[in-house]
Each structure stands twice: as C-alpha cells, then as structure tokens.
PDB file of C-alpha atoms in Angstrom:
ATOM      1  CA  ASP A   1      -8.983  -2.955 -11.826  1.00 71.00           C
ATOM      2  CA  ALA A   2     -12.379  -3.522 -10.549  1.00 77.00           C
ATOM      3  CA  LYS A   3     -14.282  -0.441  -8.117  1.00 87.00           C
ATOM      4  CA  THR A   4     -14.081  -1.230  -5.084  1.00 92.00           C
ATOM      5  CA  THR A   5     -17.262   0.459  -2.808  1.00 94.00           C
ATOM      6  CA  GLN A   6     -16.981   0.273   1.092  1.00 96.00           C
ATOM      7  CA  PRO A   7     -17.824   2.271   4.231  1.00 97.00           C
ATOM      8  CA  PRO A   8     -16.606   5.375   5.166  1.00 96.00           C
ATOM      9  CA  SER A   9     -16.881   3.821   9.248  1.00 97.00           C
ATOM     10  CA  MET A  10     -17.680   1.175  11.500  1.00 98.00           C
ATOM     11  CA  ASP A  11     -17.339   0.486  15.033  1.00 97.00           C
ATOM     12  CA  CYS A  12     -17.293  -2.279  16.985  1.00 96.00           C
ATOM     13  CA  ALA A  13     -16.445  -3.343  20.389  1.00 97.00           C
ATOM     14  CA  GLU A  14     -13.254  -5.100  21.551  1.00 97.00           C
ATOM     15  CA  GLY A  15     -13.509  -8.782  21.715  1.00 97.00           C
ATOM     16  CA  ARG A  16     -16.226  -8.384  19.441  1.00 97.00           C
ATOM     17  CA  ALA A  17     -15.899  -9.616  15.536  1.00 97.00           C
ATOM     18  CA  ALA A  18     -15.474  -6.517  13.279  1.00 98.00           C
ATOM     19  CA  ASN A  19     -17.016  -7.621   9.808  1.00 98.00           C
ATOM     20  CA  LEU A  20     -16.208  -4.911   6.883  1.00 98.00           C
ATOM     21  CA  PRO A  21     -17.964  -5.742   3.477  1.00 98.00           C
ATOM     22  CA  CYS A  22     -16.657  -4.746   0.277  1.00 97.00           C
ATOM     23  CA  ASN A  23     -18.885  -4.455  -2.663  1.00 95.00           C
ATOM     24  CA  HIS A  24     -16.758  -5.585  -6.172  1.00 92.00           C
ATOM     25  CA  SER A  25     -19.094  -6.169  -8.942  1.00 87.00           C
ATOM     26  CA  THR A  26     -17.172  -5.229 -11.634  1.00 86.00           C
ATOM     27  CA  ILE A  27     -14.730  -7.586 -10.636  1.00 86.00           C
ATOM     28  CA  SER A  28     -13.309  -9.996 -13.248  1.00 84.00           C
ATOM     29  CA  GLY A  29     -13.476 -14.273 -13.224  1.00 79.00           C
ATOM     30  CA  ASN A  30      -9.293 -14.317 -12.532  1.00 84.00           C
ATOM     31  CA  GLU A  31      -9.182 -10.441 -10.358  1.00 88.00           C
ATOM     32  CA  TYR A  32      -7.917 -11.151  -6.970  1.00 92.00           C
ATOM     33  CA  VAL A  33      -9.057  -9.101  -3.640  1.00 94.00           C
ATOM     34  CA  TYR A  34      -6.403  -7.727  -1.419  1.00 95.00           C
ATOM     35  CA  TRP A  35      -7.195  -6.425   1.547  1.00 97.00           C
ATOM     36  CA  TYR A  36      -4.998  -3.710   3.525  1.00 97.00           C
ATOM     37  CA  ARG A  37      -5.021  -1.761   6.791  1.00 98.00           C
ATOM     38  CA  GLN A  38      -3.104   1.735   7.720  1.00 97.00           C
ATOM     39  CA  ILE A  39      -2.457   2.658  11.465  1.00 95.00           C
ATOM     40  CA  HIS A  40      -1.978   5.863  11.909  1.00 88.00           C
ATOM     41  CA  SER A  41       1.517   7.047  11.047  1.00 86.00           C
ATOM     42  CA  GLN A  42       2.474   3.260   9.345  1.00 94.00           C
ATOM     43  CA  GLY A  43       2.735   1.946   6.078  1.00 96.00           C
ATOM     44  CA  PRO A  44      -0.124  -0.292   4.427  1.00 97.00           C
ATOM     45  CA  GLN A  45      -0.217  -3.751   6.351  1.00 97.00           C
ATOM     46  CA  TYR A  46      -0.978  -6.575   4.443  1.00 97.00           C
ATOM     47  CA  ILE A  47      -3.632  -8.600   5.639  1.00 98.00           C
ATOM     48  CA  ILE A  48      -5.500 -10.916   3.139  1.00 97.00           C
ATOM     49  CA  HIS A  49      -6.057 -11.931  -0.084  1.00 96.00           C
ATOM     50  CA  GLY A  50      -8.408 -14.328  -2.337  1.00 94.00           C
ATOM     51  CA  LEU A  51      -9.792 -15.243  -5.645  1.00 93.00           C
ATOM     52  CA  LYS A  52     -12.922 -17.809  -5.171  1.00 90.00           C
ATOM     53  CA  ASN A  53     -12.560 -19.599  -2.005  1.00 85.00           C
ATOM     54  CA  ASN A  54     -12.540 -18.212   1.416  1.00 93.00           C
ATOM     55  CA  GLU A  55      -9.514 -17.660   3.275  1.00 96.00           C
ATOM     56  CA  THR A  56      -8.208 -17.602   6.625  1.00 97.00           C
ATOM     57  CA  ASN A  57      -4.177 -16.595   8.247  1.00 96.00           C
ATOM     58  CA  GLU A  58      -3.560 -15.481  11.770  1.00 95.00           C
ATOM     59  CA  MET A  59      -4.918 -11.761  11.337  1.00 95.00           C
ATOM     60  CA  ALA A  60      -8.276 -12.680   9.307  1.00 97.00           C
ATOM     61  CA  SER A  61     -10.537 -14.832   7.432  1.00 98.00           C
ATOM     62  CA  LEU A  62     -11.751 -13.599   4.367  1.00 98.00           C
ATOM     63  CA  ILE A  63     -15.263 -14.266   3.023  1.00 97.00           C
ATOM     64  CA  ILE A  64     -16.326 -14.333  -1.024  1.00 95.00           C
ATOM     65  CA  THR A  65     -19.351 -14.067  -2.971  1.00 94.00           C
ATOM     66  CA  GLU A  66     -20.603 -17.275  -4.778  1.00 92.00           C
ATOM     67  CA  ASP A  67     -21.393 -14.591  -7.489  1.00 91.00           C
ATOM     68  CA  ARG A  68     -17.833 -12.229  -6.809  1.00 91.00           C
ATOM     69  CA  LYS A  69     -19.856  -9.286  -6.288  1.00 92.00           C
ATOM     70  CA  SER A  70     -18.749  -8.635  -2.651  1.00 94.00           C
ATOM     71  CA  SER A  71     -16.624 -10.085   0.273  1.00 96.00           C
ATOM     72  CA  THR A  72     -16.220  -9.756   3.734  1.00 97.00           C
ATOM     73  CA  LEU A  73     -12.958  -9.213   6.090  1.00 98.00           C
ATOM     74  CA  ILE A  74     -13.759 -10.611   9.040  1.00 98.00           C
ATOM     75  CA  LEU A  75     -11.558  -9.930  12.494  1.00 98.00           C
ATOM     76  CA  PRO A  76     -12.899 -12.754  14.584  1.00 97.00           C
ATOM     77  CA  HIS A  77     -12.134 -11.206  17.798  1.00 96.00           C
ATOM     78  CA  ALA A  78     -11.007  -7.193  17.278  1.00 97.00           C
ATOM     79  CA  THR A  79      -8.632  -5.242  19.780  1.00 97.00           C
ATOM     80  CA  LEU A  80      -8.028  -1.746  19.752  1.00 97.00           C
ATOM     81  CA  ARG A  81      -4.740  -1.949  17.542  1.00 96.00           C
ATOM     82  CA  ASP A  82      -7.001  -3.286  15.122  1.00 97.00           C
ATOM     83  CA  THR A  83      -8.112   0.582  14.828  1.00 98.00           C
ATOM     84  CA  ALA A  84      -6.888   1.406  11.256  1.00 98.00           C
ATOM     85  CA  VAL A  85      -8.187   2.493   8.518  1.00 97.00           C
ATOM     86  CA  TYR A  86      -9.076  -0.736   6.097  1.00 98.00           C
ATOM     87  CA  TYR A  87      -8.761  -1.149   2.356  1.00 97.00           C
ATOM     88  CA  CYS A  88     -10.289  -3.300  -0.302  1.00 96.00           C
ATOM     89  CA  ILE A  89      -8.421  -3.509  -3.286  1.00 93.00           C
ATOM     90  CA  ALA A  90      -8.976  -5.653  -7.249  1.00 89.00           C
ATOM     91  CA  PRO A  91      -6.351  -4.286  -8.861  1.00 85.00           C
ATOM     92  CA  GLY A  92      -6.772  -6.959 -11.432  1.00 78.00           C
ATOM     93  CA  THR A  93      -3.959  -6.724 -14.841  1.00 74.00           C
ATOM     94  CA  SER A  94      -2.855  -3.265 -12.891  1.00 74.00           C
ATOM     95  CA  TYR A  95      -1.204  -5.760 -10.327  1.00 73.00           C
ATOM     96  CA  GLY A  96       0.918  -3.724  -8.441  1.00 82.00           C
ATOM     97  CA  LYS A  97      -0.311  -0.553  -8.901  1.00 86.00           C
ATOM     98  CA  LEU A  98      -3.059  -0.802  -6.838  1.00 90.00           C
ATOM     99  CA  THR A  99      -5.372   1.786  -5.863  1.00 89.00           C
ATOM    100  CA  PHE A 100      -6.146   2.810  -3.092  1.00 91.00           C
ATOM    101  CA  GLY A 101      -9.707   4.353  -2.236  1.00 88.00           C
ATOM    102  CA  GLN A 102     -11.289   5.960   0.674  1.00 90.00           C
ATOM    103  CA  GLY A 103     -11.483   2.438   2.940  1.00 95.00           C
ATOM    104  CA  THR A 104     -13.189   1.744   5.593  1.00 97.00           C
ATOM    105  CA  ILE A 105     -12.351   3.542   8.846  1.00 97.00           C
ATOM    106  CA  LEU A 106     -12.893   0.941  11.904  1.00 98.00           C
ATOM    107  CA  THR A 107     -13.040   1.866  15.380  1.00 98.00           C
ATOM    108  CA  VAL A 108     -12.593  -0.555  17.930  1.00 98.00           C
ATOM    109  CA  HIS A 109     -13.910   0.440  21.256  1.00 96.00           C
ATOM    110  CA  PRO A 110     -13.229  -0.952  24.757  1.00 95.00           C
TER     111      PRO A 110
ATOM    112  CA  ASP B   1      13.268  -7.673  11.381  1.00 53.00           C
ATOM    113  CA  THR B   2      12.954  -8.882   7.993  1.00 76.00           C
ATOM    114  CA  GLY B   3      10.459  -6.469   6.544  1.00 94.00           C
ATOM    115  CA  VAL B   4      10.653  -3.585   4.285  1.00 97.00           C
ATOM    116  CA  SER B   5      13.059  -1.091   5.785  1.00 97.00           C
ATOM    117  CA  GLN B   6      12.610   2.903   4.868  1.00 98.00           C
ATOM    118  CA  ASN B   7      15.684   5.807   5.798  1.00 97.00           C
ATOM    119  CA  PRO B   8      15.008   8.223   6.973  1.00 97.00           C
ATOM    120  CA  ARG B   9      11.769   8.412   8.495  1.00 96.00           C
ATOM    121  CA  HIS B  10      11.339  11.970   8.514  1.00 97.00           C
ATOM    122  CA  LYS B  11      13.440  15.056   6.292  1.00 98.00           C
ATOM    123  CA  ILE B  12      12.027  18.468   6.692  1.00 98.00           C
ATOM    124  CA  THR B  13      13.912  20.558   4.510  1.00 98.00           C
ATOM    125  CA  LYS B  14      14.095  23.769   2.399  1.00 98.00           C
ATOM    126  CA  ARG B  15      12.107  24.346  -0.633  1.00 98.00           C
ATOM    127  CA  GLY B  16      14.452  24.441  -3.964  1.00 98.00           C
ATOM    128  CA  GLN B  17      16.997  21.788  -2.240  1.00 98.00           C
ATOM    129  CA  ASN B  18      17.274  17.987  -3.060  1.00 98.00           C
ATOM    130  CA  VAL B  19      16.484  15.036  -0.978  1.00 98.00           C
ATOM    131  CA  THR B  20      17.689  11.363  -1.476  1.00 98.00           C
ATOM    132  CA  PHE B  21      15.170   8.345   0.389  1.00 98.00           C
ATOM    133  CA  ARG B  22      16.427   5.166   0.563  1.00 98.00           C
ATOM    134  CA  CYS B  23      14.551   1.625   0.866  1.00 98.00           C
ATOM    135  CA  ASP B  24      15.743  -1.336   1.413  1.00 97.00           C
ATOM    136  CA  PRO B  25      13.306  -4.438   0.380  1.00 97.00           C
ATOM    137  CA  ILE B  26      12.295  -7.969   1.673  1.00 96.00           C
ATOM    138  CA  SER B  27      15.450  -9.897   0.232  1.00 92.00           C
ATOM    139  CA  GLU B  28      13.919 -12.118  -1.778  1.00 91.00           C
ATOM    140  CA  HIS B  29      11.313 -10.017  -3.440  1.00 93.00           C
ATOM    141  CA  ASN B  30      12.504  -8.798  -6.838  1.00 92.00           C
ATOM    142  CA  ARG B  31       9.770  -6.578  -7.475  1.00 95.00           C
ATOM    143  CA  LEU B  32      10.508  -2.609  -5.938  1.00 96.00           C
ATOM    144  CA  TYR B  33       6.957   0.055  -5.438  1.00 97.00           C
ATOM    145  CA  TRP B  34       7.055   3.705  -4.856  1.00 97.00           C
ATOM    146  CA  TYR B  35       3.998   5.520  -3.411  1.00 97.00           C
ATOM    147  CA  ARG B  36       3.270   8.985  -2.191  1.00 97.00           C
ATOM    148  CA  GLN B  37       0.855   9.362   0.254  1.00 96.00           C
ATOM    149  CA  THR B  38      -1.023  12.980   1.298  1.00 95.00           C
ATOM    150  CA  LEU B  39      -2.752  13.426   4.295  1.00 91.00           C
ATOM    151  CA  GLY B  40      -6.637  12.283   4.177  1.00 89.00           C
ATOM    152  CA  GLN B  41      -5.361  10.399   1.191  1.00 92.00           C
ATOM    153  CA  GLY B  42      -4.730   6.534   0.058  1.00 93.00           C
ATOM    154  CA  PRO B  43      -1.461   5.600  -1.077  1.00 95.00           C
ATOM    155  CA  GLU B  44      -0.654   6.592  -4.851  1.00 95.00           C
ATOM    156  CA  PHE B  45       1.307   4.443  -7.000  1.00 94.00           C
ATOM    157  CA  LEU B  46       4.591   6.033  -8.932  1.00 96.00           C
ATOM    158  CA  THR B  47       6.888   3.860 -10.306  1.00 95.00           C
ATOM    159  CA  TYR B  48       7.460  -0.177  -9.867  1.00 94.00           C
ATOM    160  CA  PHE B  49      10.800  -2.104 -10.531  1.00 95.00           C
ATOM    161  CA  GLN B  50      11.287  -5.644 -11.411  1.00 93.00           C
ATOM    162  CA  ASN B  51      14.956  -6.221 -10.427  1.00 93.00           C
ATOM    163  CA  GLU B  52      16.978  -3.272 -11.490  1.00 93.00           C
ATOM    164  CA  ALA B  53      15.080  -2.069 -14.513  1.00 93.00           C
ATOM    165  CA  GLN B  54      11.950   0.461 -14.075  1.00 93.00           C
ATOM    166  CA  LEU B  55       9.142  -0.892 -15.713  1.00 92.00           C
ATOM    167  CA  GLU B  56       6.290   1.370 -15.588  1.00 90.00           C
ATOM    168  CA  LYS B  57       6.243   5.158 -13.806  1.00 92.00           C
ATOM    169  CA  SER B  58       3.227   7.363 -13.295  1.00 91.00           C
ATOM    170  CA  ARG B  59       2.346  10.707 -14.067  1.00 90.00           C
ATOM    171  CA  LEU B  60       2.806  11.842 -10.323  1.00 86.00           C
ATOM    172  CA  LEU B  61       6.186  11.829 -11.073  1.00 88.00           C
ATOM    173  CA  SER B  62       7.330  14.569 -12.622  1.00 89.00           C
ATOM    174  CA  ASP B  63      11.321  15.434 -14.129  1.00 93.00           C
ATOM    175  CA  ARG B  64      12.218  16.528 -10.848  1.00 96.00           C
ATOM    176  CA  PHE B  65      11.337  13.042  -9.618  1.00 96.00           C
ATOM    177  CA  SER B  66      14.197  10.165  -9.841  1.00 96.00           C
ATOM    178  CA  ALA B  67      14.180   6.598  -9.185  1.00 97.00           C
ATOM    179  CA  GLU B  68      16.609   4.103  -9.014  1.00 96.00           C
ATOM    180  CA  ARG B  69      17.529   0.647  -8.364  1.00 96.00           C
ATOM    181  CA  PRO B  70      20.962  -0.180  -9.384  1.00 91.00           C
ATOM    182  CA  LYS B  71      21.782  -3.731  -8.369  1.00 87.00           C
ATOM    183  CA  GLY B  72      17.945  -4.719  -8.129  1.00 86.00           C
ATOM    184  CA  SER B  73      18.687  -4.629  -4.246  1.00 92.00           C
ATOM    185  CA  PHE B  74      17.690  -1.638  -2.793  1.00 97.00           C
ATOM    186  CA  SER B  75      16.274   1.204  -4.415  1.00 98.00           C
ATOM    187  CA  THR B  76      16.207   5.494  -4.071  1.00 98.00           C
ATOM    188  CA  LEU B  77      14.388   7.792  -4.791  1.00 98.00           C
ATOM    189  CA  GLU B  78      15.809  11.983  -5.579  1.00 98.00           C
ATOM    190  CA  ILE B  79      13.351  14.447  -5.692  1.00 98.00           C
ATOM    191  CA  GLN B  80      15.548  17.788  -6.802  1.00 97.00           C
ATOM    192  CA  ARG B  81      14.622  21.237  -6.280  1.00 97.00           C
ATOM    193  CA  THR B  82      11.737  20.568  -3.475  1.00 98.00           C
ATOM    194  CA  GLU B  83       8.313  22.227  -3.915  1.00 97.00           C
ATOM    195  CA  GLN B  84       6.214  22.801  -1.084  1.00 96.00           C
ATOM    196  CA  GLY B  85       3.529  20.354  -3.041  1.00 95.00           C
ATOM    197  CA  ASP B  86       6.292  17.365  -2.599  1.00 97.00           C
ATOM    198  CA  SER B  87       5.611  17.372   1.279  1.00 97.00           C
ATOM    199  CA  ALA B  88       3.950  13.660   2.004  1.00 97.00           C
ATOM    200  CA  MET B  89       4.695  10.617   3.130  1.00 97.00           C
ATOM    201  CA  TYR B  90       6.688   8.279   0.382  1.00 98.00           C
ATOM    202  CA  LEU B  91       6.107   4.580   0.978  1.00 98.00           C
ATOM    203  CA  CYS B  92       8.105   1.928  -0.396  1.00 98.00           C
ATOM    204  CA  ALA B  93       7.155  -1.564  -0.621  1.00 97.00           C
ATOM    205  CA  SER B  94       8.294  -5.073  -2.528  1.00 96.00           C
ATOM    206  CA  SER B  95       6.860  -7.871  -3.463  1.00 95.00           C
ATOM    207  CA  LEU B  96       7.793 -11.650  -5.185  1.00 93.00           C
ATOM    208  CA  ARG B  97       7.314 -11.768  -8.681  1.00 86.00           C
ATOM    209  CA  ASP B  98       4.466 -14.040  -8.410  1.00 83.00           C
ATOM    210  CA  SER B  99       0.557 -12.093 -10.179  1.00 79.00           C
ATOM    211  CA  SER B 100      -1.032 -12.509  -7.170  1.00 87.00           C
ATOM    212  CA  SER B 101       1.494 -11.962  -4.697  1.00 91.00           C
ATOM    213  CA  PRO B 102       0.635  -9.176  -2.123  1.00 94.00           C
ATOM    214  CA  LEU B 103       2.857  -6.240  -1.693  1.00 95.00           C
ATOM    215  CA  HIS B 104       4.960  -5.478   1.826  1.00 96.00           C
ATOM    216  CA  PHE B 105       4.806  -1.857   3.043  1.00 97.00           C
ATOM    217  CA  GLY B 106       7.909   0.079   5.047  1.00 97.00           C
ATOM    218  CA  ASN B 107       6.673   3.141   7.306  1.00 96.00           C
ATOM    219  CA  GLY B 108       7.770   5.718   4.492  1.00 97.00           C
ATOM    220  CA  THR B 109       9.673   8.883   4.729  1.00 98.00           C
ATOM    221  CA  ARG B 110       8.110  11.954   5.310  1.00 97.00           C
ATOM    222  CA  LEU B 111       8.546  14.353   3.899  1.00 98.00           C
ATOM    223  CA  THR B 112       8.339  18.573   4.792  1.00 98.00           C
ATOM    224  CA  VAL B 113       9.196  21.418   2.903  1.00 98.00           C
ATOM    225  CA  THR B 114       8.910  24.669   4.290  1.00 97.00           C
TER     226      THR B 114
END
C-alpha cells in the first residue's frame, strides 16, 4: 500500500468548508484512495473513495490531482459533529488490510 | 439498523480469564475483518474472512487469539488467558467481495483487563 502523509491537525469554523489534504506520491495507477473518519469512542466511518476522477457523495467531495500524487477531502459545510480524526488510506493490493496512520485531527469551532 | 453490530460494547475481565466477542456484519457482505485499536493509535489489522474461510492473520494475532466465522455470517473473536496488554478496542468490519468496496466498521468492543 502507498504511504500517505496528512497534517496532524486542522481547524475549521462551523459552516465553512473543510479541506483536508493528503499526499500519496508513491501511489500506483490502479490504487484507490479511501477516506475514513473516527469520532471519539466510535468505529471508523467510511466517507468516500476514488481512483482518478473526482468523486462526490452526500458526505463529502474528493478531489484527486491529475498525477494522483495527492488528494483533498472537502466537507462543504462543516458542523461541530464533523470534529473527528480523518484518515487517508491507499491500501493497494493489501485490500482490506487498511493501514491507519495518525490521520488529521479536524476540530470544527462554533 | 443495518450496520455492523458488535457485542458486548464493553467488557471488563480479570487477567487470566477468557473472553469472547461477537460481530454481526452487514448481511450481504461476504468479507469480515477484525481490527484492534489501542489508546491514541489507529486501528491495526488482525485477521479477515471471506465467507467462512479465514484467509489471513496478522502477526499481532497471538496463539491466545482465535477467530471463527462458522457459517459465513457472524464471527466471534476469543482471547484466552487475557493479559493487561490485551486491553484495547476490538473492531469488526465487513465489505463486499469487490476489491474496491470500502469497509464498514462497527462501534467496537472495549476490553479492559484488570
């Protein structure tokens, strides 16, 4: 699986967009990028995943650069309930054996 | 609720006792995973099943740990002769067989060994 690098923490004001970056410069051409988040005392929650094209669902948008070396998770209107640890993972052929790094602690302020 | 269900949510046991946790995956998911998470760390992979077959086990899964999925539906994780170092959150996840399908996690069983 590709190594991913995320900032350790970020802040965001409630109602504003939260843009969480992830670097995955060693990703190979057929490796997906997945985003999960974990709210305190709960299991990780799947958010979104993508391969090459930008993706959007009811929770977030995923923007993947053309060279696929980095991506950005966008929460369009952050709420206090979005405060969590966000993990960017590129498992590659280790499908299912996810390697959770330290992630980004996102704190949404009122 | 059609998500992954884990029981119990909390378990306190004395060192040396055996414990068993149960996981009920999303019904149409044929892959099931167990992870462990210690305080301040991300989850770590332990093992996974495709239907009833246990296909991979991590080195973290010592001989005191055993997981089963007898009918390809629910799974159990047993820890024998528990040690204080076994204190952690034990997470179960499930997914479809499709290689790009994401994992869906339960809310875990928190084990405290005293």
